[in-house]
Short mmCIF file of N, CA and C in Angstrom, two decimals:
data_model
loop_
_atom_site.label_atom_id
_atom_site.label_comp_id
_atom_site.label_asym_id
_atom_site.label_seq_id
_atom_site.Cartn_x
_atom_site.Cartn_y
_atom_site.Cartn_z
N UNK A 823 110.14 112.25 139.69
CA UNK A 823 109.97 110.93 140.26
C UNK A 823 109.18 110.06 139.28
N UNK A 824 109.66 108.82 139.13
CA UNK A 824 108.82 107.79 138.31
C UNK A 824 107.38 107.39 138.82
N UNK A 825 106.90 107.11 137.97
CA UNK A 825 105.16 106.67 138.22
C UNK A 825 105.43 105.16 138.82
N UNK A 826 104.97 104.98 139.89
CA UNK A 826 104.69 103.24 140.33
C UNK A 826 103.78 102.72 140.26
N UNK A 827 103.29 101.68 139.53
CA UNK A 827 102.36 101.25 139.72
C UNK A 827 102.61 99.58 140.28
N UNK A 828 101.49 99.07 140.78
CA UNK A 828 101.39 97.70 141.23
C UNK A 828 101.26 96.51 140.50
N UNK A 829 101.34 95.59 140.87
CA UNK A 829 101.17 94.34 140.23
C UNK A 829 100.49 93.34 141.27
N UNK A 830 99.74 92.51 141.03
CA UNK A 830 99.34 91.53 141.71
C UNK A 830 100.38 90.09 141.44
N UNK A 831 101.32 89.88 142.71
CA UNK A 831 102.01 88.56 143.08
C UNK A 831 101.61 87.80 144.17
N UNK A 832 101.84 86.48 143.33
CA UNK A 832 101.19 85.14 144.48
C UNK A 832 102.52 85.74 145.84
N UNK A 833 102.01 85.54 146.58
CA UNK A 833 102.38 85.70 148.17
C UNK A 833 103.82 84.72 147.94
N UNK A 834 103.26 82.95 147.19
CA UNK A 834 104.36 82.11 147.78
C UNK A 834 105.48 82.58 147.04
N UNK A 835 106.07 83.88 145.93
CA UNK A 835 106.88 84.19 145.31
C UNK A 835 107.90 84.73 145.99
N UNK A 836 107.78 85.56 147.35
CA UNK A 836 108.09 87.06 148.14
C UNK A 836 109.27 86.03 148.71
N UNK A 837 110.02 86.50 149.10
CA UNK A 837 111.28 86.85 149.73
C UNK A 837 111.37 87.25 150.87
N UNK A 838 110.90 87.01 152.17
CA UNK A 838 111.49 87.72 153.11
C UNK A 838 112.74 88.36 153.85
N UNK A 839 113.40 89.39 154.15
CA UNK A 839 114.73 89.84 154.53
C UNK A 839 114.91 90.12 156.43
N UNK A 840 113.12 90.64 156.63
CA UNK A 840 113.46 90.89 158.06
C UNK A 840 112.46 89.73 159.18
N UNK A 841 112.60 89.85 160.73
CA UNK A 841 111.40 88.59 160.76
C UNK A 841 110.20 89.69 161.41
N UNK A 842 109.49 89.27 161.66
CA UNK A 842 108.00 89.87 162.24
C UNK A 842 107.77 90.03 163.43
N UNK A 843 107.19 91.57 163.91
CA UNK A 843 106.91 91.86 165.54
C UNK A 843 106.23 91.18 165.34
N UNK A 844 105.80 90.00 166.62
CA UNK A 844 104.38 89.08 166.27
C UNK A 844 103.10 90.08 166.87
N UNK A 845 103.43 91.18 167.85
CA UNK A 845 102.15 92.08 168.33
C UNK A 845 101.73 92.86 167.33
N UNK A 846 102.69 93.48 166.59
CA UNK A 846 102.31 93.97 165.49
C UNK A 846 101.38 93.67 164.72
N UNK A 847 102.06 92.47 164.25
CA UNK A 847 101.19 91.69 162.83
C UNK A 847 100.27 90.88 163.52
N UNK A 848 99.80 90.71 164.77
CA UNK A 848 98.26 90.20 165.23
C UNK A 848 97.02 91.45 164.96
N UNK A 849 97.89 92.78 165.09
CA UNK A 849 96.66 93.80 165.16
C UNK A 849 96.69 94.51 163.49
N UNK A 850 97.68 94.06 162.95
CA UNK A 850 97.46 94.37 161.46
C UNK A 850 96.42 93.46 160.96
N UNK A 851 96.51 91.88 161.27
CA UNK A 851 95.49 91.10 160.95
C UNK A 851 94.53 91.36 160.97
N UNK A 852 94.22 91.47 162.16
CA UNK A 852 92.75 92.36 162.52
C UNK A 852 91.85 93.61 162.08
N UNK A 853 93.08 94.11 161.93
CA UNK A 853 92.80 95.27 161.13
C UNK A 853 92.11 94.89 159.82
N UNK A 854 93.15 94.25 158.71
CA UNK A 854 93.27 93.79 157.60
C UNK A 854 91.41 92.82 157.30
N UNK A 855 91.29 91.95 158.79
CA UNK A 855 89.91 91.48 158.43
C UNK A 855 88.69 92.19 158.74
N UNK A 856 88.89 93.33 159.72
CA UNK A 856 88.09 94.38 160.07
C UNK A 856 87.32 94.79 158.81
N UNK A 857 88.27 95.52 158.14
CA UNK A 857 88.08 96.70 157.04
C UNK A 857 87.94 95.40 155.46
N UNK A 858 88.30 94.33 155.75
CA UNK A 858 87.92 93.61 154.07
C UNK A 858 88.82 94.25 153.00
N UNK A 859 90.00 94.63 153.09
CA UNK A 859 90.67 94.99 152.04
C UNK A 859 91.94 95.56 152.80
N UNK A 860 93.12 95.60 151.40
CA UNK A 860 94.20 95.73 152.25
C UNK A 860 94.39 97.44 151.65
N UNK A 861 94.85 98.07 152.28
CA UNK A 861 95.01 99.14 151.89
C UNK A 861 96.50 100.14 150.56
N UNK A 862 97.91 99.13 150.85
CA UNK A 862 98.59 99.87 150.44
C UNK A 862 99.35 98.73 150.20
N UNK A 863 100.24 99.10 148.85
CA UNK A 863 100.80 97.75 148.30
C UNK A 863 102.16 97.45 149.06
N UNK A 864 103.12 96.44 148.72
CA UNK A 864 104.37 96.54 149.59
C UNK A 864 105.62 96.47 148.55
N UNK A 865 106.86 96.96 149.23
CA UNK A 865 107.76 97.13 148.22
C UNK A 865 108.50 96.18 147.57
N UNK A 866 108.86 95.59 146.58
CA UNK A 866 109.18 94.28 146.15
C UNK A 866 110.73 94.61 145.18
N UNK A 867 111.69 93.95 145.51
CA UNK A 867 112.96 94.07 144.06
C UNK A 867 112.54 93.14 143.08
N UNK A 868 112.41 93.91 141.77
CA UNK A 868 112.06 93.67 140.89
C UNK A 868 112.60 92.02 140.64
N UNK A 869 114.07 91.95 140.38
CA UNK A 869 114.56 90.73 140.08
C UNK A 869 114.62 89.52 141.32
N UNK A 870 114.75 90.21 142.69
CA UNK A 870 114.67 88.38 143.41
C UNK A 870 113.11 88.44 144.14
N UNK A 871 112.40 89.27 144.24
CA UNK A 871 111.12 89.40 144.37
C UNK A 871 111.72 89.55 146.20
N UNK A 872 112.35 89.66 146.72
CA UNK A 872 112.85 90.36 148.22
C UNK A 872 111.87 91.70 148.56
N UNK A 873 111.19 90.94 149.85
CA UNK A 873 110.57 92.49 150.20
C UNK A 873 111.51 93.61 150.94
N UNK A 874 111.24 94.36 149.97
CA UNK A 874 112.26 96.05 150.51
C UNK A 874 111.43 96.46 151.60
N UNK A 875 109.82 96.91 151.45
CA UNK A 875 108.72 97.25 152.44
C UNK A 875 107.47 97.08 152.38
N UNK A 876 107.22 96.10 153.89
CA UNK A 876 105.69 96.11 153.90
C UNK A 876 106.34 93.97 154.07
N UNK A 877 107.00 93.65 155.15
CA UNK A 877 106.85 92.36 155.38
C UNK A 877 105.36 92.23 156.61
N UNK A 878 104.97 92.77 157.07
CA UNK A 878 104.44 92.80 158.23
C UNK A 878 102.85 92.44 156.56
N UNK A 879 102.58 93.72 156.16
CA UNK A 879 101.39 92.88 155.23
C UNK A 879 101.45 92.03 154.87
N UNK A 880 102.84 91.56 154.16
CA UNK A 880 102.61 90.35 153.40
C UNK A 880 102.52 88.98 154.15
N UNK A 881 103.19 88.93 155.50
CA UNK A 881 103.01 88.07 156.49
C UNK A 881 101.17 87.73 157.02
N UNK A 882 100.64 88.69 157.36
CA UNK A 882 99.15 89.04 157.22
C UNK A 882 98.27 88.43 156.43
N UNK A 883 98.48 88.59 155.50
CA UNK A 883 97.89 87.98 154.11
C UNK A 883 98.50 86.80 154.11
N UNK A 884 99.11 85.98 154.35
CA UNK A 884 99.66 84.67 154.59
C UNK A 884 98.65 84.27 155.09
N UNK A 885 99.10 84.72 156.57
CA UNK A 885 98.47 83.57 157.80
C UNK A 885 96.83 83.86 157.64
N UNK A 886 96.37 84.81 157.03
CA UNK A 886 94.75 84.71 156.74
C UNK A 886 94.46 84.04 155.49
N UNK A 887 95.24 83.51 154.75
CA UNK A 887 95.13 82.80 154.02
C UNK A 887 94.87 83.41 152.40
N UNK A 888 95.40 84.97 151.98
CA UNK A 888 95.25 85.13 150.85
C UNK A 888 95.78 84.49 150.42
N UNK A 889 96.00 84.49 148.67
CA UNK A 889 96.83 84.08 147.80
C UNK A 889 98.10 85.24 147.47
N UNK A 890 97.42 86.33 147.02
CA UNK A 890 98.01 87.45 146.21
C UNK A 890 98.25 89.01 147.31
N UNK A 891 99.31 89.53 146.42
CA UNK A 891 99.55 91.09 147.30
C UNK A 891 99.86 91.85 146.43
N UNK A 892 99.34 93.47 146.46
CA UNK A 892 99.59 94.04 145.36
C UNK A 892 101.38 94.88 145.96
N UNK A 893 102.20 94.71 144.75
CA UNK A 893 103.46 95.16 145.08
C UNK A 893 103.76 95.67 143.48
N UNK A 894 104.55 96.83 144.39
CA UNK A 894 105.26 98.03 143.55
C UNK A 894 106.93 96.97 143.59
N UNK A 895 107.33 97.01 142.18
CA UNK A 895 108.42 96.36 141.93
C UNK A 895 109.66 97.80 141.51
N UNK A 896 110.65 97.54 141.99
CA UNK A 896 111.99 98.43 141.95
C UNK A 896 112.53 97.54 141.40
N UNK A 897 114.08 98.60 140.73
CA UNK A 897 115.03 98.40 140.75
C UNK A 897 115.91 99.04 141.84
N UNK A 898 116.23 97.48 142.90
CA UNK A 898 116.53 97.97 144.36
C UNK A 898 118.01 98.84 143.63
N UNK A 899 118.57 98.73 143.19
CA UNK A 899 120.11 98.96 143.28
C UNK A 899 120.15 100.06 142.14
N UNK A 900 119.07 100.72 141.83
CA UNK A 900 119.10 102.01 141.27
C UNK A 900 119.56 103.29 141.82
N UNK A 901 120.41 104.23 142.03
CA UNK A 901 120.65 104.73 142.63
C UNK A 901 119.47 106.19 143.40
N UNK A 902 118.38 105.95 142.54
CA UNK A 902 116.72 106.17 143.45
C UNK A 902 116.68 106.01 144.97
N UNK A 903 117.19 104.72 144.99
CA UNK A 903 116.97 104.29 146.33
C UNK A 903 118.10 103.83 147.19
N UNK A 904 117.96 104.16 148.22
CA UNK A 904 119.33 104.14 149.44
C UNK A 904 118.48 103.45 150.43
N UNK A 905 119.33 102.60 151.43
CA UNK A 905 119.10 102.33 152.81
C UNK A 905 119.94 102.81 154.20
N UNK A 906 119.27 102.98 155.48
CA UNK A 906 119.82 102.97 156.40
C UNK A 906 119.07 102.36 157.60
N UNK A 907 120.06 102.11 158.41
CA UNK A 907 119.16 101.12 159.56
C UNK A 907 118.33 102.33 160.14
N UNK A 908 117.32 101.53 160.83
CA UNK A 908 116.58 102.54 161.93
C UNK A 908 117.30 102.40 163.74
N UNK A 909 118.00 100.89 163.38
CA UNK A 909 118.67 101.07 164.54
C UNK A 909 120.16 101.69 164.43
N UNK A 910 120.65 102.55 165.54
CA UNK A 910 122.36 102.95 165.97
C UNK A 910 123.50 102.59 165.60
N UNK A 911 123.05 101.13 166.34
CA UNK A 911 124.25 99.92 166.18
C UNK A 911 124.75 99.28 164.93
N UNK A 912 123.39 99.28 163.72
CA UNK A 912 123.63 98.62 162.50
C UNK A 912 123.79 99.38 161.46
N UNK A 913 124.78 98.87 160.63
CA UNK A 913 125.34 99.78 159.13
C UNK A 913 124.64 98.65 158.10
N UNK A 914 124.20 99.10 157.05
CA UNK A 914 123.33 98.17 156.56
C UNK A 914 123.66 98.69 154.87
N UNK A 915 123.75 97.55 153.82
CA UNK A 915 123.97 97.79 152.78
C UNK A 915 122.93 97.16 152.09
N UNK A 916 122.32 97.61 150.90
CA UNK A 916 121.47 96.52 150.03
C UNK A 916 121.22 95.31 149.87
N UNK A 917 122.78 95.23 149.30
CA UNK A 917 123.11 93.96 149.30
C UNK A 917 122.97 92.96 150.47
N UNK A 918 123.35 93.68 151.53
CA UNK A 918 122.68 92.69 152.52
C UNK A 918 120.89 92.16 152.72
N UNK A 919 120.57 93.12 152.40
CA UNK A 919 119.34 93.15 152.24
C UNK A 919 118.89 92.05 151.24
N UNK A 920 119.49 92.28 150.12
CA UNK A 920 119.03 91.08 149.15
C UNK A 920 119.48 89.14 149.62
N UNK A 921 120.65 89.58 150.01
CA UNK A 921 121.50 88.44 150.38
C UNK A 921 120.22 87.29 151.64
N UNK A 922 119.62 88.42 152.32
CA UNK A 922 119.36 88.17 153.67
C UNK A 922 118.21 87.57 153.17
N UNK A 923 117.36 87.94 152.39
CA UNK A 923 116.30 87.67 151.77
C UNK A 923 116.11 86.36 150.91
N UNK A 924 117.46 86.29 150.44
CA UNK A 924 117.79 85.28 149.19
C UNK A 924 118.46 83.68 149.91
N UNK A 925 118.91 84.58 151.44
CA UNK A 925 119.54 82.84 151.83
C UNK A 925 118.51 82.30 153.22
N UNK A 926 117.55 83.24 153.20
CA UNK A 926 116.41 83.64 154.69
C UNK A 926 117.16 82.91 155.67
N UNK A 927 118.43 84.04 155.85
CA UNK A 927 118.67 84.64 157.00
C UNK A 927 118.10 86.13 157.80
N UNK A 928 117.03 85.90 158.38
CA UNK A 928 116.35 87.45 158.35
C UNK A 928 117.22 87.90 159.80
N UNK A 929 117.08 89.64 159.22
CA UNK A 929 117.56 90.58 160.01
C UNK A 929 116.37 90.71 161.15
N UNK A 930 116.28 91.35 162.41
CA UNK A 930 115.61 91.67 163.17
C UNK A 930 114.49 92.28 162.70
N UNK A 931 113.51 92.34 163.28
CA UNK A 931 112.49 93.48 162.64
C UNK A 931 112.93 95.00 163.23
N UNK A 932 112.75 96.18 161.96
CA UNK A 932 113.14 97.18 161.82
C UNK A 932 114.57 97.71 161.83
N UNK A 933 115.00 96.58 161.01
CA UNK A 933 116.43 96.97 160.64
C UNK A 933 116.62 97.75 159.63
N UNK A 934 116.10 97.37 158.71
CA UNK A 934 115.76 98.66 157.26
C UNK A 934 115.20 99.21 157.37
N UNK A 935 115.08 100.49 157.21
CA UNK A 935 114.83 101.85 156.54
C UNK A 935 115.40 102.06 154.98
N UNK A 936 114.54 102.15 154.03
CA UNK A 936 114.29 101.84 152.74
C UNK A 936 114.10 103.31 152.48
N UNK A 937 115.06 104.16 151.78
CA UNK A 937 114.44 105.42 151.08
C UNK A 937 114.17 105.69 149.41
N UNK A 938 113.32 106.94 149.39
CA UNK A 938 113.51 107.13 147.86
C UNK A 938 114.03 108.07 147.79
N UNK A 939 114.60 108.58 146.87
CA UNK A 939 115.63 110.51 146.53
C UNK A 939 114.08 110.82 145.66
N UNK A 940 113.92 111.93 146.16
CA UNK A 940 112.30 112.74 145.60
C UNK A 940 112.74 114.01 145.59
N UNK A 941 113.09 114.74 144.14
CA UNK A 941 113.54 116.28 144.31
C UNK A 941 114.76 116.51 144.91
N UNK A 942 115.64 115.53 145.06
CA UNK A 942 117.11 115.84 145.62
C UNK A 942 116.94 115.11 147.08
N UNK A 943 115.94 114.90 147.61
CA UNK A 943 115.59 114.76 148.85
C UNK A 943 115.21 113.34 149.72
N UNK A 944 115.94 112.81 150.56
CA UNK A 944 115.98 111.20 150.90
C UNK A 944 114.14 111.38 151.71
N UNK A 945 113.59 110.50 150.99
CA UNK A 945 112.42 110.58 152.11
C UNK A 945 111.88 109.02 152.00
N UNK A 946 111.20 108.61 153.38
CA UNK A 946 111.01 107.16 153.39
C UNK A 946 109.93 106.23 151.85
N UNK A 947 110.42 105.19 151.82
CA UNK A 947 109.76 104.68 150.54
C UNK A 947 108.24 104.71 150.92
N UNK A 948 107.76 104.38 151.62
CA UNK A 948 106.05 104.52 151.76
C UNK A 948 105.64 105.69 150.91
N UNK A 949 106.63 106.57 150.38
CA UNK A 949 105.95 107.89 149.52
C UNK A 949 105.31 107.19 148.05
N UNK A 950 106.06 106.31 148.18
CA UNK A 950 105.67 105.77 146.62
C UNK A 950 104.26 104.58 146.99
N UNK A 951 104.13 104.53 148.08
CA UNK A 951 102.86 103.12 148.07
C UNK A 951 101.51 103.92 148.41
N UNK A 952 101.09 104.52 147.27
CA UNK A 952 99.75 104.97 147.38
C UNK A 952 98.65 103.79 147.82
N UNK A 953 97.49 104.06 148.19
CA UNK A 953 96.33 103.29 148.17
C UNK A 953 96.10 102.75 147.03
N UNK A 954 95.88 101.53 147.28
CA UNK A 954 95.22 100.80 146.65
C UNK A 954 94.04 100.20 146.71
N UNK A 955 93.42 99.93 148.16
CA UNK A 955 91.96 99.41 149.04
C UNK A 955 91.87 98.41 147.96
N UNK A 956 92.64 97.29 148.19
CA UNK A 956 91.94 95.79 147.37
C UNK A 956 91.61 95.04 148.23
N UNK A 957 90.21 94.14 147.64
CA UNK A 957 89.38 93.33 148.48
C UNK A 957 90.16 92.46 149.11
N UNK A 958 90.02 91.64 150.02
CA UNK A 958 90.46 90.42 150.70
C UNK A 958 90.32 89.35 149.32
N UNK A 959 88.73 89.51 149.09
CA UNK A 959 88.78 88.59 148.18
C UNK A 959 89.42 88.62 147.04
N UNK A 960 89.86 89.68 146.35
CA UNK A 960 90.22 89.90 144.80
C UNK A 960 91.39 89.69 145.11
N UNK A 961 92.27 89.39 146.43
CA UNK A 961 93.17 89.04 146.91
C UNK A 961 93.61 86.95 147.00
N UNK A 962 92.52 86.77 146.72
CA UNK A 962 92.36 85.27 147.10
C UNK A 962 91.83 84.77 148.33
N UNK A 963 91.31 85.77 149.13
CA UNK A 963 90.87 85.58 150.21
C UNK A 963 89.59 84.63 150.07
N UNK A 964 89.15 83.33 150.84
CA UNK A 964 87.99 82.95 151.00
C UNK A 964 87.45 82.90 152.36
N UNK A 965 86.18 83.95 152.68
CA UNK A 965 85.84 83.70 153.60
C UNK A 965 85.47 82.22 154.08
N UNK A 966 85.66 82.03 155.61
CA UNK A 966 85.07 80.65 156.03
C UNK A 966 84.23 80.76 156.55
N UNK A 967 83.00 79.65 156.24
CA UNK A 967 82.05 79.20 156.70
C UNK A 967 81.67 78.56 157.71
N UNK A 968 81.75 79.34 158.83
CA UNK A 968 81.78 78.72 160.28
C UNK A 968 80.58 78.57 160.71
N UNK A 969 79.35 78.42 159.61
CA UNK A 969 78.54 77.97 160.23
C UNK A 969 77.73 76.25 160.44
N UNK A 970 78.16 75.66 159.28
CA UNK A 970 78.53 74.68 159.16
C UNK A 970 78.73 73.71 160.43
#
């Protein structure tokens, strides 16, 4: 398996493909300002900057107002990596994925399932998003001064 490492990208670059549980991403927020740092980077295609995984962080870091997110960049259409829906009903190709991202028409949330081949073996992409624990701030985060 290849080494991934991260990069720090401005937020306004990203691509979205799917839309956002909003219950979700209220208690990720929280989370996210709890702890002062984000924990794990999100998955990015190298060339249209489309998030593969991890819209729910990068949405997060929006609405709290970072600037930056650390993301692991692919080559989505390497044959490394495969998709399948998590839902029954949907057959899902890359390309849609990129397409969806590129004309933001977003898919439902948890329509992709994003894998990597590791040792012969399909296993979900989060294998590759080690920790990272970066600050809010080294993020662009500015706390506000609500006392004022």
């Amino acid at each position: 398996m290849n080494e991934y490492n991260y990069i720090l990208i401005s937020l306004s670059k990203l691509k979205f493909h799917e839309e956002i549980d909003r219950e979700y991403l209220e208690k990720l927020k929280s989370e996210i300002l709890n702890d002062g740092f984000l924990r794990k980077p999100i998955v990015i295609d190298r060339e249209t900057k489309v998030i593969i995984d991890g819209h729910h962080r990068a949405k997060a870091l929006i609405e709290i107002g970072a600037e930056l997110i650390p993301a692991i960049e692919i080559d989505y259409f390497s044959n490394e990596f495969l998709v399948e829906s998590w839902r029954n009903d949907v057959k899902i190709k890359k390309k849609d994925i990129i397409k969806a991202g590129l004309e933001n028409k977003l898919f439902p949330p948890k329509t992709s399932k994003n894998l990597i081949i590791i040792n012969n073996e399909a296993k979900h992409i989060s294998h590759i998003q080690k920790d990272v624990n970066i600050s809010l701030e080294d993020l662009g985060y500015k706390i506000k001064d609500i006392s004022k």
